Coordinates of C-alpha atoms and ligand atoms in Angstrom, one line a residue:
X1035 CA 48.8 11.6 -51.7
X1036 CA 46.2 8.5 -51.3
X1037 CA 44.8 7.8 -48.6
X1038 CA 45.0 4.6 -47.1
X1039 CA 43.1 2.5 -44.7
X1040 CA 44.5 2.6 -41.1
X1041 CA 43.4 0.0 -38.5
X1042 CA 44.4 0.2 -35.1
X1043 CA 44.8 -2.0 -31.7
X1044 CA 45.0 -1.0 -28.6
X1045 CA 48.9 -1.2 -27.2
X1046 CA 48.6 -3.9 -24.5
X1047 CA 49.9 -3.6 -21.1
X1048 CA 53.3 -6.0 -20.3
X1049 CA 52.7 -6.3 -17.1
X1050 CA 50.8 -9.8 -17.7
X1051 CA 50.4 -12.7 -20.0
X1052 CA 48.1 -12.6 -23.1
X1053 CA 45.1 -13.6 -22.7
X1054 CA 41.7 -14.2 -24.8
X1055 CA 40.5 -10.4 -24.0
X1056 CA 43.5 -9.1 -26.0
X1057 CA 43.7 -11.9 -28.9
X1058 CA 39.6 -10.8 -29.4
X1059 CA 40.7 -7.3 -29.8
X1060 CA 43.4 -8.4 -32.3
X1061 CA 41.3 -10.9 -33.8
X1062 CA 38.3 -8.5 -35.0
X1063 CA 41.2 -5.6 -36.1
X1064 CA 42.6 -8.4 -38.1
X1065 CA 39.9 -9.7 -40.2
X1066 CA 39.2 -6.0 -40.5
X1067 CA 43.0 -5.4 -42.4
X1068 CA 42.6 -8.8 -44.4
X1069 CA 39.0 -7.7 -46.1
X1070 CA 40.7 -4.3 -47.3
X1071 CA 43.1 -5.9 -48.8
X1072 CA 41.3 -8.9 -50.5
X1073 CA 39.5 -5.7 -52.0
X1074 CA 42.5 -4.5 -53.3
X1075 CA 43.0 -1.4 -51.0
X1076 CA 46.6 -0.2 -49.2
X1077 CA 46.0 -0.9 -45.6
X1078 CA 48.4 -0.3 -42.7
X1079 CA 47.4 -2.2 -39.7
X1080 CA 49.1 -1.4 -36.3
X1081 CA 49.5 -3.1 -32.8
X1082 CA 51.9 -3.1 -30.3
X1083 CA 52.6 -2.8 -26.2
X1084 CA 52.3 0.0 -24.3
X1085 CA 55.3 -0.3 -21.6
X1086 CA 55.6 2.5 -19.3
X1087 CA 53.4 3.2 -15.9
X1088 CA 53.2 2.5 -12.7
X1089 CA 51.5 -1.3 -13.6
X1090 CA 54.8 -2.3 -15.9
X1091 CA 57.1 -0.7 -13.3
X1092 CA 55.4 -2.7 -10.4
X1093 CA 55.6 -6.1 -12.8
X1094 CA 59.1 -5.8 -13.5
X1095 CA 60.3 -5.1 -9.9
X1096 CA 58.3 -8.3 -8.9
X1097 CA 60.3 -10.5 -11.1
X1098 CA 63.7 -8.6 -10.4
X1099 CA 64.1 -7.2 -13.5
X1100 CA 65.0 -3.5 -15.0
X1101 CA 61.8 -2.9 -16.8
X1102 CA 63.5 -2.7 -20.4
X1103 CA 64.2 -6.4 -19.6
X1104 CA 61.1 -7.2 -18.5
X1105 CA 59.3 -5.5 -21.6
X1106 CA 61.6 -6.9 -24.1
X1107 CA 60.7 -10.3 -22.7
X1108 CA 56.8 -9.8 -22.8
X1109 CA 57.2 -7.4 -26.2
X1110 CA 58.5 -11.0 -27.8
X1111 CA 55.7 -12.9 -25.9
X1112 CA 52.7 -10.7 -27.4
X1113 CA 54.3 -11.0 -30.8
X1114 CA 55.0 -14.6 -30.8
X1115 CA 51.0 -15.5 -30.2
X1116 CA 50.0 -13.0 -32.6
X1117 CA 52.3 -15.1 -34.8
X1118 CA 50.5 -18.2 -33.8
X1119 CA 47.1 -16.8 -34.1
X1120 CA 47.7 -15.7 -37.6
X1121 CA 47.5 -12.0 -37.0
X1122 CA 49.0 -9.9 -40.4
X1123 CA 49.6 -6.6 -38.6
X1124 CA 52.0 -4.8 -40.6
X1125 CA 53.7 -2.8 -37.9
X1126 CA 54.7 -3.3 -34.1
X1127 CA 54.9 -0.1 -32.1
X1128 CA 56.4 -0.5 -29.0
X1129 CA 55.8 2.9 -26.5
X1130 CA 59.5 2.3 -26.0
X1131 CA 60.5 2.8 -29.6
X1132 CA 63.0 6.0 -29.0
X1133 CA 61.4 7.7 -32.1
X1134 CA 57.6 7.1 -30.4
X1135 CA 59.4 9.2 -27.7
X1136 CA 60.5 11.6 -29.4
X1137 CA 57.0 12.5 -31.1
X1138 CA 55.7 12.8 -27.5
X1139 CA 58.0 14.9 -26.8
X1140 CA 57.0 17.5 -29.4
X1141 CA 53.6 17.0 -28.9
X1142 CA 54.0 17.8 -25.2
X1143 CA 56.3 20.7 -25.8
X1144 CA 53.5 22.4 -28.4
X1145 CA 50.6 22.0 -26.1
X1146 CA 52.7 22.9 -23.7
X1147 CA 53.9 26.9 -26.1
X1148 CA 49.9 26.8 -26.9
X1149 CA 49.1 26.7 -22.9
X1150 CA 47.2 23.8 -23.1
X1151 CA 49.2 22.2 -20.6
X1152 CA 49.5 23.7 -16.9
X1153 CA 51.3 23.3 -13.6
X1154 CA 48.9 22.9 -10.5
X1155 CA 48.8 21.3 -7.4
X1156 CA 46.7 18.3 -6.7
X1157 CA 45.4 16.0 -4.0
X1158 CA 43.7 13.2 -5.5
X1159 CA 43.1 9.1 -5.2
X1160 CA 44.9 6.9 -7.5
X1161 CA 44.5 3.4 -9.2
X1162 CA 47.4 2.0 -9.6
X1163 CA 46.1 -1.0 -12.2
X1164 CA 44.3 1.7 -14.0
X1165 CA 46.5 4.2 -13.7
X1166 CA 43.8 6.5 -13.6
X1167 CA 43.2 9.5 -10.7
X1168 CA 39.9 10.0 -9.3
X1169 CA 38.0 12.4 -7.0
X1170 CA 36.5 12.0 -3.5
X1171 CA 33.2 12.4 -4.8
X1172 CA 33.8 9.6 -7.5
X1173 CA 35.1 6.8 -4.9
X1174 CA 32.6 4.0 -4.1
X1175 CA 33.1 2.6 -0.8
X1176 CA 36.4 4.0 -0.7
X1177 CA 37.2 2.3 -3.7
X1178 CA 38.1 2.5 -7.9
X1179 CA 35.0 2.9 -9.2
X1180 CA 36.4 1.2 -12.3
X1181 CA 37.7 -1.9 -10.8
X1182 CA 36.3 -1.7 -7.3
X1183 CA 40.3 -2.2 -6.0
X1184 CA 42.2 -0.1 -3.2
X1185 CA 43.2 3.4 -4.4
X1186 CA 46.3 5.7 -2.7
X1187 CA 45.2 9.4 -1.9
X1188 CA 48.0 11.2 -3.5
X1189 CA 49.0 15.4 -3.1
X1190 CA 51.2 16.6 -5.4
X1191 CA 52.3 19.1 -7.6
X1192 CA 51.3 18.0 -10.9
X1193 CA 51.2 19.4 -15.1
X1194 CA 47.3 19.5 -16.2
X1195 CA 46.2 19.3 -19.8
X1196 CA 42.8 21.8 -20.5
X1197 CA 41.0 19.1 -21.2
X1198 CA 37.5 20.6 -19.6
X1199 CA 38.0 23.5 -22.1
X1200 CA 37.0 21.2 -24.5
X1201 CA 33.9 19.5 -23.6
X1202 CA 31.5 21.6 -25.5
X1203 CA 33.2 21.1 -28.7
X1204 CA 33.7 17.6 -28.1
X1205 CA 30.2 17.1 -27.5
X1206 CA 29.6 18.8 -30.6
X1207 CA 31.8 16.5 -32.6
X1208 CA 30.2 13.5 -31.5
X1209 CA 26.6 14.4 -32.5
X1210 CA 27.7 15.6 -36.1
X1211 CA 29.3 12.6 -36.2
X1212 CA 27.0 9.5 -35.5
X1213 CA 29.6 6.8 -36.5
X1214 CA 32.9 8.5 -34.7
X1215 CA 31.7 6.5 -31.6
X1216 CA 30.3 2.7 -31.9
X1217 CA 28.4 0.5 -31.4
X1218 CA 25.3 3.3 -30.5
X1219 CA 24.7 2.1 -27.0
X1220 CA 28.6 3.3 -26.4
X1221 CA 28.6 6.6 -28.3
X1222 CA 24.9 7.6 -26.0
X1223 CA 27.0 6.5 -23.2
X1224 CA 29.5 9.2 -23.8
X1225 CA 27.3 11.7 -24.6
X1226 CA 25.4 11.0 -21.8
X1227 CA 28.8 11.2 -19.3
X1228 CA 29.7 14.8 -21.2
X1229 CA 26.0 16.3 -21.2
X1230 CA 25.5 15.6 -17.5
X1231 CA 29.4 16.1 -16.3
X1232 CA 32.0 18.5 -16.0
X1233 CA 34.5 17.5 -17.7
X1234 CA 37.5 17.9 -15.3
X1235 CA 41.0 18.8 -16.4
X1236 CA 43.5 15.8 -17.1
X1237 CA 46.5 15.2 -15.2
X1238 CA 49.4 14.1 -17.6
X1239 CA 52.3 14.2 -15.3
X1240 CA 54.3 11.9 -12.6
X1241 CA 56.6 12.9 -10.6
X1242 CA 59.7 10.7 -11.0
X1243 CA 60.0 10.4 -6.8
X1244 CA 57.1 8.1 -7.6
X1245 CA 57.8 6.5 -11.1
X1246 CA 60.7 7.2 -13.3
X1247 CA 59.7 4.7 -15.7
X1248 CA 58.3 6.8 -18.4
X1249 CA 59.0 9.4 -20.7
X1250 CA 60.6 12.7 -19.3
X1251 CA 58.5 16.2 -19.8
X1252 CA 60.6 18.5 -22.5
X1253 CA 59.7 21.4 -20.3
X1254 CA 60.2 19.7 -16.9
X1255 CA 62.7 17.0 -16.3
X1256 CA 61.3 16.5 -12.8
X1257 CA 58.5 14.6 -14.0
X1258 CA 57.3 12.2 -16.5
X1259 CA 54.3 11.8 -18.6
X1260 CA 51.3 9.9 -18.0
X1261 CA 50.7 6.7 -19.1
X1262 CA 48.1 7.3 -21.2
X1263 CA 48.9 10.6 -22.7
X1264 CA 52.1 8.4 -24.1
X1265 CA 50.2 5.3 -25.1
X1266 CA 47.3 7.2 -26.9
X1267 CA 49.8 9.1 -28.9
X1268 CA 50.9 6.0 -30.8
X1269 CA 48.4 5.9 -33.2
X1270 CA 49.9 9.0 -34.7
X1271 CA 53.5 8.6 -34.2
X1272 CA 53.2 5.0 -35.9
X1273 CA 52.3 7.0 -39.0
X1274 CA 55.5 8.7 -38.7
X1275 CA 58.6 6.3 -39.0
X1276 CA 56.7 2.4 -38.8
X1277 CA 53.8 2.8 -42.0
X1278 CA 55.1 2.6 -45.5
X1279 CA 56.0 5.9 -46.9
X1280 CA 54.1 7.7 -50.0
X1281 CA 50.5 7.4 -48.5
X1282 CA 48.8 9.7 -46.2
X1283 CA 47.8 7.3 -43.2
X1284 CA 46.0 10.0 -40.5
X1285 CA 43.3 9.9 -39.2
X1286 CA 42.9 6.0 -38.6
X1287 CA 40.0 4.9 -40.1
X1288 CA 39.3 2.9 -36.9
X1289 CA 40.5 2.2 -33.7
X1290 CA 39.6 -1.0 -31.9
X1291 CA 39.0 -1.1 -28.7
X1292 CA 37.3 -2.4 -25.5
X1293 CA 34.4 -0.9 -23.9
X1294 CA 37.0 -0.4 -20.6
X1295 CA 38.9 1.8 -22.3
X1296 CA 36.3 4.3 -24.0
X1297 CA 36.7 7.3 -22.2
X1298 CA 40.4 7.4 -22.3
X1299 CA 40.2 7.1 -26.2
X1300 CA 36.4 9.2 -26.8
X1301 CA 37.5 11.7 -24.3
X1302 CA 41.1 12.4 -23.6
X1303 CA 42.6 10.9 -27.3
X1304 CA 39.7 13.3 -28.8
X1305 CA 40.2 16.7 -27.0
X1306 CA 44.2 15.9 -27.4
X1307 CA 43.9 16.0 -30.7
X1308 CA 41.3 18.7 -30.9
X1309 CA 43.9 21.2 -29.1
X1310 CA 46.7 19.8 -31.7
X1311 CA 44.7 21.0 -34.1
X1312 CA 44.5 17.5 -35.6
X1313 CA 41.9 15.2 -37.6
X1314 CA 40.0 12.9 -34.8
X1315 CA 40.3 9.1 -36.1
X1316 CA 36.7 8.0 -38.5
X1317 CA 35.4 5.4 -35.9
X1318 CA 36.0 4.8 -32.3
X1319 CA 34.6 1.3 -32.1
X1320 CA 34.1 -0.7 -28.8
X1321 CA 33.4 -4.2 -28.2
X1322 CA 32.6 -5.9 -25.3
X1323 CA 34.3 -8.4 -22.8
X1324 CA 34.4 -11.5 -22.8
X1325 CA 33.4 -13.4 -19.5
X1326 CA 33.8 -16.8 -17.9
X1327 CA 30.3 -18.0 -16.5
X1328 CA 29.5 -14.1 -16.1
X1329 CA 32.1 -13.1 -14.3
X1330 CA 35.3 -10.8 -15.4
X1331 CA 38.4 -12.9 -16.4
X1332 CA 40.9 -12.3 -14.2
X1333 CA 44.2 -13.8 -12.4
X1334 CA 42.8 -13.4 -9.3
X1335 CA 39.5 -15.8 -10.0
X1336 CA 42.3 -18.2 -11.8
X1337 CA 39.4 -18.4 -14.9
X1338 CA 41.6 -16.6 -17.6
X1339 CA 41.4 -18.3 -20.8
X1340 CA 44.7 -18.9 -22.8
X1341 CA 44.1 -18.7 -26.2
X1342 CA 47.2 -21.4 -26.8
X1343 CA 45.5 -24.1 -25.2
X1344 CA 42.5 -23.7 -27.6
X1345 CA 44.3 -23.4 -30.6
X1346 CA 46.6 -26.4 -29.8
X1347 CA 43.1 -28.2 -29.3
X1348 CA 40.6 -27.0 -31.9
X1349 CA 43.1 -25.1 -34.5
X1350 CA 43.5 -21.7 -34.6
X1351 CA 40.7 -20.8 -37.8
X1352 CA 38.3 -22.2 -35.2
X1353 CA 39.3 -20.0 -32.6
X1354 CA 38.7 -17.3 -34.4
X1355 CA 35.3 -18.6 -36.4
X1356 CA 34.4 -18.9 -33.0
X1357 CA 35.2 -15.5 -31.2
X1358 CA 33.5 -13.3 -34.4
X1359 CA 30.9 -15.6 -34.9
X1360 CA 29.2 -16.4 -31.4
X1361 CA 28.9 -12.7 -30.1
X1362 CA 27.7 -9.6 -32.0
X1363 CA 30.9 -6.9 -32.0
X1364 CA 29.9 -4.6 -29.1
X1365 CA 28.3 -7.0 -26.7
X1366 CA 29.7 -8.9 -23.9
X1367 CA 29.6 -12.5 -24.4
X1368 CA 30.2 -15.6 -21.9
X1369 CA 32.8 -18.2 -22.8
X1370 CA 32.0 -21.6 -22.7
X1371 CA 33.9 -25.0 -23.8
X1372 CA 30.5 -26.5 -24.6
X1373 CA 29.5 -24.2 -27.1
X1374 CA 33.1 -24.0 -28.6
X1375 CA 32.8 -27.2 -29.4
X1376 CA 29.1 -27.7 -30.6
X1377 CA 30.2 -24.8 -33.3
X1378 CA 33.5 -26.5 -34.2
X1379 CA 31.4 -30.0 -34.7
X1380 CA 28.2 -28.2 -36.0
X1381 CA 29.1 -25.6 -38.3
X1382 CA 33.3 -26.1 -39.2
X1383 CA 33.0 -29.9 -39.2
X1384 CA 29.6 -31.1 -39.8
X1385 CA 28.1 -27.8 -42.4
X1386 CA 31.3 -27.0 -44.1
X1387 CA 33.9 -29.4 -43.7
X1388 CA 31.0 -31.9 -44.9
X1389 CA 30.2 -30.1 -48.1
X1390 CA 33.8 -29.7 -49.2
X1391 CA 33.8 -33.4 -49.0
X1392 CA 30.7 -34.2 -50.4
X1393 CA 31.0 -31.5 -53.5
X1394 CA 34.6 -33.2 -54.2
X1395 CA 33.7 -36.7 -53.4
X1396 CA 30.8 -36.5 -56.4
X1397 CA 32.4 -34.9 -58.4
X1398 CA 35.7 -37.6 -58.3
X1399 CA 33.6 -39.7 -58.8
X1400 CA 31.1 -38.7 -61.4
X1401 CA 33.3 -36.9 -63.5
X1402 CA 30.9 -34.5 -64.9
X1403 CA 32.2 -31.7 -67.4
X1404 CA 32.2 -28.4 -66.0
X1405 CA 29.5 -26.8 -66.9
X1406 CA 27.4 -23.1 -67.0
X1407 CA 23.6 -23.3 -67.0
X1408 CA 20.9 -22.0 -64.3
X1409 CA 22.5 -21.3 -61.5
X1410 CA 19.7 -22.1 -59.4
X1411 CA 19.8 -19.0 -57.5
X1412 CA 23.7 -19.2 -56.1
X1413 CA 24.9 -16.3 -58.4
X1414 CA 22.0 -14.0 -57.1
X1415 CA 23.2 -15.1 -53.2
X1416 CA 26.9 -14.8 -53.7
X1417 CA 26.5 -11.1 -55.5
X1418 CA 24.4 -10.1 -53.0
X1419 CA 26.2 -11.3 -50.2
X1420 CA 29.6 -9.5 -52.3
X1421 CA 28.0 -6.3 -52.5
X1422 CA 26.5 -6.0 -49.1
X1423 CA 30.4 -6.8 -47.4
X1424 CA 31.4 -3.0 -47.3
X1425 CA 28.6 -2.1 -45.4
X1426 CA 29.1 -4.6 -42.9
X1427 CA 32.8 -4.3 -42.5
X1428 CA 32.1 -0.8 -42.4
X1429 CA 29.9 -1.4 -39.4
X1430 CA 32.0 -4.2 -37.7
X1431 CA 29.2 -6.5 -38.2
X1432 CA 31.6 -10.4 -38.1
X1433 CA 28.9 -12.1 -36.9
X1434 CA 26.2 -11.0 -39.9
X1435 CA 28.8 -11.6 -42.5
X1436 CA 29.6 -14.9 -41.2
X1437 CA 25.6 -15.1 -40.9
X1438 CA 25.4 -14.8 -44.7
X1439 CA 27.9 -16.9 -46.0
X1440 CA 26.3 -19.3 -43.9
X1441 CA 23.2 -19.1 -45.6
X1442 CA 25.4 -20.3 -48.6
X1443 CA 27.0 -23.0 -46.9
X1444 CA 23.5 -24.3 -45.7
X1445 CA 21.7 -23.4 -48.7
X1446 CA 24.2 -25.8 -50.8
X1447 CA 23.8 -28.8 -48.3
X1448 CA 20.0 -28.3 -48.6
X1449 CA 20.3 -28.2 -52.8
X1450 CA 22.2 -31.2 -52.6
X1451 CA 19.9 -33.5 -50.8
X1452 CA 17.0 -32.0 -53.2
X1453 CA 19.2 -32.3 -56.0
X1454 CA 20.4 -36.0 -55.2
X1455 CA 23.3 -36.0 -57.8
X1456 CA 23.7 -39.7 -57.2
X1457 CA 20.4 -40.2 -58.7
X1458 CA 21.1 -37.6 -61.8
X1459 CA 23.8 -40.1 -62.3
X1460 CA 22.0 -42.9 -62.2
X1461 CA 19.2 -41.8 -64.6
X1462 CA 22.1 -40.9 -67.2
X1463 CA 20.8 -37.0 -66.7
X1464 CA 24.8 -36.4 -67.4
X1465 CA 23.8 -32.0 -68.2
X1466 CA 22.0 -31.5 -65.0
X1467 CA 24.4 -33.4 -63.3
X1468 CA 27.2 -31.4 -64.6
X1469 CA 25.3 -28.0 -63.8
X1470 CA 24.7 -28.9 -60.6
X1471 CA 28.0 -29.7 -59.3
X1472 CA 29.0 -26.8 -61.2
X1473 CA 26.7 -24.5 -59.1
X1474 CA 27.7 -26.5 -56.2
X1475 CA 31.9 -26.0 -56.9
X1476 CA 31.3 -22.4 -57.7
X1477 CA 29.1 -21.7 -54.3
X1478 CA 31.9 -23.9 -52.6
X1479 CA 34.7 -21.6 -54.3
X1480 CA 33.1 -18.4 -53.4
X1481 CA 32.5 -19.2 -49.9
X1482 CA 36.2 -20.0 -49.4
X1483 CA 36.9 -16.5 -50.6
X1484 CA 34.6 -14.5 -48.4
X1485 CA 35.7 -17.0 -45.3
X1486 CA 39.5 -15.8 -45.7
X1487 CA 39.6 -12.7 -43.8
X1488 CA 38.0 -14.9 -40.9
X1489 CA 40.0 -18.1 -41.6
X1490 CA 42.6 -17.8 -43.7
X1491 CA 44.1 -21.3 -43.5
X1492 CA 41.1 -22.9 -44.0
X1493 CA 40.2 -20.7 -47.0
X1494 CA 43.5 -21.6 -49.0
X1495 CA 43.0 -26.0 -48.0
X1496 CA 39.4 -25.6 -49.6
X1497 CA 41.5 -23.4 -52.7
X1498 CA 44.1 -26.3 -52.8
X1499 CA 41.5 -29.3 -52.8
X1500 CA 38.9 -27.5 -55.1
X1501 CA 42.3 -26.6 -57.7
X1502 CA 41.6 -23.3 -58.1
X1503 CA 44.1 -20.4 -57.8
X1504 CA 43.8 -18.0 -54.8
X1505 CA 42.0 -15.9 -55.6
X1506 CA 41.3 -12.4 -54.1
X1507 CA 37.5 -11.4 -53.1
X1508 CA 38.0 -8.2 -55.6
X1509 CA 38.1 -11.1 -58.2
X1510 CA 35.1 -12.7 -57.4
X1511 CA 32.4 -13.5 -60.5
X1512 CA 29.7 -16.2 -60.9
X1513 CA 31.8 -18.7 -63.2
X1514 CA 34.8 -17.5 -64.5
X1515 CA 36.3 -20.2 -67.0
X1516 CA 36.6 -22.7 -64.6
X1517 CA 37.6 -26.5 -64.5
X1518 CA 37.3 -29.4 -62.2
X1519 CA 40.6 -30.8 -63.6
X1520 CA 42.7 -29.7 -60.7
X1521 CA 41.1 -31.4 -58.2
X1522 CA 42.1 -33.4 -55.4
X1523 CA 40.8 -35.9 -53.1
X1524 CA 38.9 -34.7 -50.3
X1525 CA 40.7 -34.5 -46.8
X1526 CA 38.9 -33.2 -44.0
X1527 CA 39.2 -29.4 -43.1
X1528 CA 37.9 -29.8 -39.3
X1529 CA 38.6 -33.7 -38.2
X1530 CA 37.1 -34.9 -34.9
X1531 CA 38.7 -34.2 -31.8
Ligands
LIG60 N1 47.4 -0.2 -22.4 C1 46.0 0.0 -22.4 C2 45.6 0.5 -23.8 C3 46.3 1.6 -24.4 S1 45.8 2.0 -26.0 C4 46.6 3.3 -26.4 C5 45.2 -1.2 -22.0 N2 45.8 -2.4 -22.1 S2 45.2 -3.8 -21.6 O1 46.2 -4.7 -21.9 O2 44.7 -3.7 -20.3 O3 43.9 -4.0 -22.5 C6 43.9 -4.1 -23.9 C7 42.6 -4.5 -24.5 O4 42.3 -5.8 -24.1 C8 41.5 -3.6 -24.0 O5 40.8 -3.2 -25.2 C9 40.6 -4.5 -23.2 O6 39.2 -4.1 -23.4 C10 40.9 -5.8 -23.8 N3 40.5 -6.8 -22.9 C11 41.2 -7.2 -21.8 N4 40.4 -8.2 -21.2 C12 39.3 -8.5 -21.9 C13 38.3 -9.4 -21.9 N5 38.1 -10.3 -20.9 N6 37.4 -9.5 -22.9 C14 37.5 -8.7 -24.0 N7 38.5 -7.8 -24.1 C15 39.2 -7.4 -22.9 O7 44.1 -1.0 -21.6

């Protein structure tokens, strides 16, 4: 069987509104699915909600609601802005999905027959938002040292998964493997936690006195399992009854994530499926947050972004020019109106919304032939560029690609002013004329290609005014046979607001 190219999201919590943190993360994993496919290539890209816990439990009883109603209702909202935002995910897992549950199950009942799973008792402090248990020793002033909120100290019997049995092999994993865990700075973070840590053993049970909404042990009925351990299993159980049949899926090639939820996915997702004797995913890869004047984005501060207001604004291919191009995938980055706008006016109206126009406009106008000569250096840019975009995907690097193409787009505005086709035309020059607005439709043509992952409605309005077909990045070639007879007049891709 083929392998295919498997792009995950993280399953977002439904115990709050979307907001720009999670449309980033599904942003990135998107552009991601739509460049393996412009190549050609069978890609299954996967998102969902993750809807049990104590968080979702908590959410639903606030409203009144059972939590199935409460999760269908926010299931619907996730999906209806990945609509809006133009996300192509080709499956929606929901940890609800009864067949999800079921693969838990097993998987729980074979570590459980291998012994990798173990009854103990436990007194511990617990974060309810992160639904993660910590130590005494790990509090900081009595408090999450995740989120800095209150924790509840917690004794109970409880089922443990081995995880500390695993450390050294993990560890071992990671440095034979310099590209399981990026960007760098994160993968030496988690070798750094491992080589100087004890790796404790995970608690993967709740007693259902204290939450009965989750998914019920096979070997236990008095408990169920842990968030996490249910969520993290989606990647795999996806593979079993939502991707297309007849191509072998596992491992993902890459799970998206944020730099929050690294050790749950590096350390617990890894040693799970290290003691199911599975593949580990290719790449780990987390990015960073982003932040409102430096601080976190939160309810609480009332500076959460909604991505709907934005797109209603400024369209939704500038909303996601702007996310992948501003910040380099990995760091944090600061979100600001100002700058939203200077890039929509700058670089979508002003750089490439200008040369669409001009390019057209002249060539309306002038009606050269279409024709093949020197390229001036375009062909050699556009190849490059071509054969460079594997590597770059490969590494998550949105903000060089989008660097490169544009060089192009600035490269073509420069050649036009030292080209000054309106004087060509004046002087009668009718074969230079007609090469360089060649060159110029070509560069145009090829840039709307290698901008569609990024924004694919702006990519087919350039197609549609320029006349050509729409055409796929695996057929891109410095001038096919070619014509200018299809096109139309100019309209403007990013008007003024
Ligand atoms: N349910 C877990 C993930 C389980 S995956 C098997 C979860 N959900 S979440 O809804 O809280 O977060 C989902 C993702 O959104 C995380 O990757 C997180 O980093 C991302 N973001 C949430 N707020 C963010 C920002 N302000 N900026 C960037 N991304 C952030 O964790």
């Amino acid at each position: 069987m083929s392998k295919g190219i498997y792009i995950t999201t993280p399953l977002y919590y439904v115990n709050a509104d979307p907001h720009i943190g999670h449309a980033y993360t599904q942003i990135a994993a998107d552009v991601l699915a739509r460049y393996h496919r412009s190549r050609g290539r069978k890609v299954f890209f996967l998102t969902g909600t993750d809807e049990h816990g104590q968080k979702v439990q908590k959410a639903a009883a606030e409203k009144n609601l059972s939590p199935k109603r409460h999760t269908d209702g926010m299931a619907e909202k996730f999906k209806d802005l990945w609509t809006k935002l133009n996300i192509s995910n080709d499956g929606f897992i929901r940890t609800t999905d009864e067949k999800h549950k079921k693969t838990v199950k097993r998987l729980l009942k074979e570590l459980y027959k291998k012994g990798d799973i173990q009854k103990r008792s436990y007194t511990g402090w617990y974060c309810v938002p992160d639904e993660r248990f910590w130590k005494e020793k790990d509090l900081e002033d009595g408090k999450c040292p995740d989120c800095g909120r209150e924790v509840e100290k917690i004794e109970e019997e409880n089922y443990f998964f081995l995880m500390s049995g695993y450390q050294s092999k993990l560890i071992k994993y990671i440095e034979e493997n310099p590209d399981y865990i990026m960007p760098g700075i994160r993968r030496n973070e988690v070798l750094g936690f491992l080589n100087n840590n004890e790796l404790d053993d995970l608690c993967i049970s709740r007693p259902k006195s204290r939450l009965s909404w989750g998914i019920s042990l096979p070997f236990d009925n008095n408990y169920v399992t842990y968030v996490w351990f249910d969520a993290l299993i989606n990647y795999y159980s996806a593979t079993e009854y939502i991707a297309p049949e007849g191509i072998s899926w596992w491992p993902a090639t890459c799970h998206l994530i944020g730099k929050d939820i690294l050790t749950t996915h590096s350390v617990y997702w890894s040693t799970m499926l290290m003691a199911l004797d599975m593949p580990l995913p290719e790449k780990i890869f987390a990015h960073g947050w982003w932040t409102m004047t430096g601080e976190k984005m939160s309810k609480s501060l009332g500076n959460v972004i909604n991505p709907l207001e934005l797109i209603k604004k400024w369209s939704v291919d500038s909303f996601r020019y702007f996310l992948l191009r501003q910040v380099t995938f990995g760091m944090d980055g600061n979100f600001s109106k100002e700058q939203f706008k200077s890039r929509y006016e700058t670089d979508l109206a002003n750089e490439l919304g200008n040369l669409l126009n001009r390019v057209l406009s002249m060539i309306n106008k002038y009606n050269p032939l279409y024709s093949v000569g020197n390229p001036d250096g375009f062909d050699k840019q556009v190849d490059e560029l071509y054969s460079d975009l594997d590597e770059l995907y490969g590494d998550l690097k949105f903000n060089k690609v989008l660097d490169r193409i544009w060089e192009i787009v600035k490269a073509a505005n420069i050649y036009i002013e030292e080209q000054k086709p309106w004087e060509l035309n004046k002087n009668g020059e009718k074969n230079r004329l007609a090469e360089v607005l060649t060159n110029l439709f070509e560069a145009l043509k090829n840039i709307a290609v290698m901008l569609s992952p990024f924004m694919p409605e702006t990519s087919v309005k350039i197609k549609k005014q320029m006349g050509v077909s729409d055409q796929k990045s695996s057929d891109i070639k410095w001038c096919p046979e070619d014509s200018f007879k299809n096109i139309r007049e100019p309209v403007p891709l990013f008007p003024k607001n």
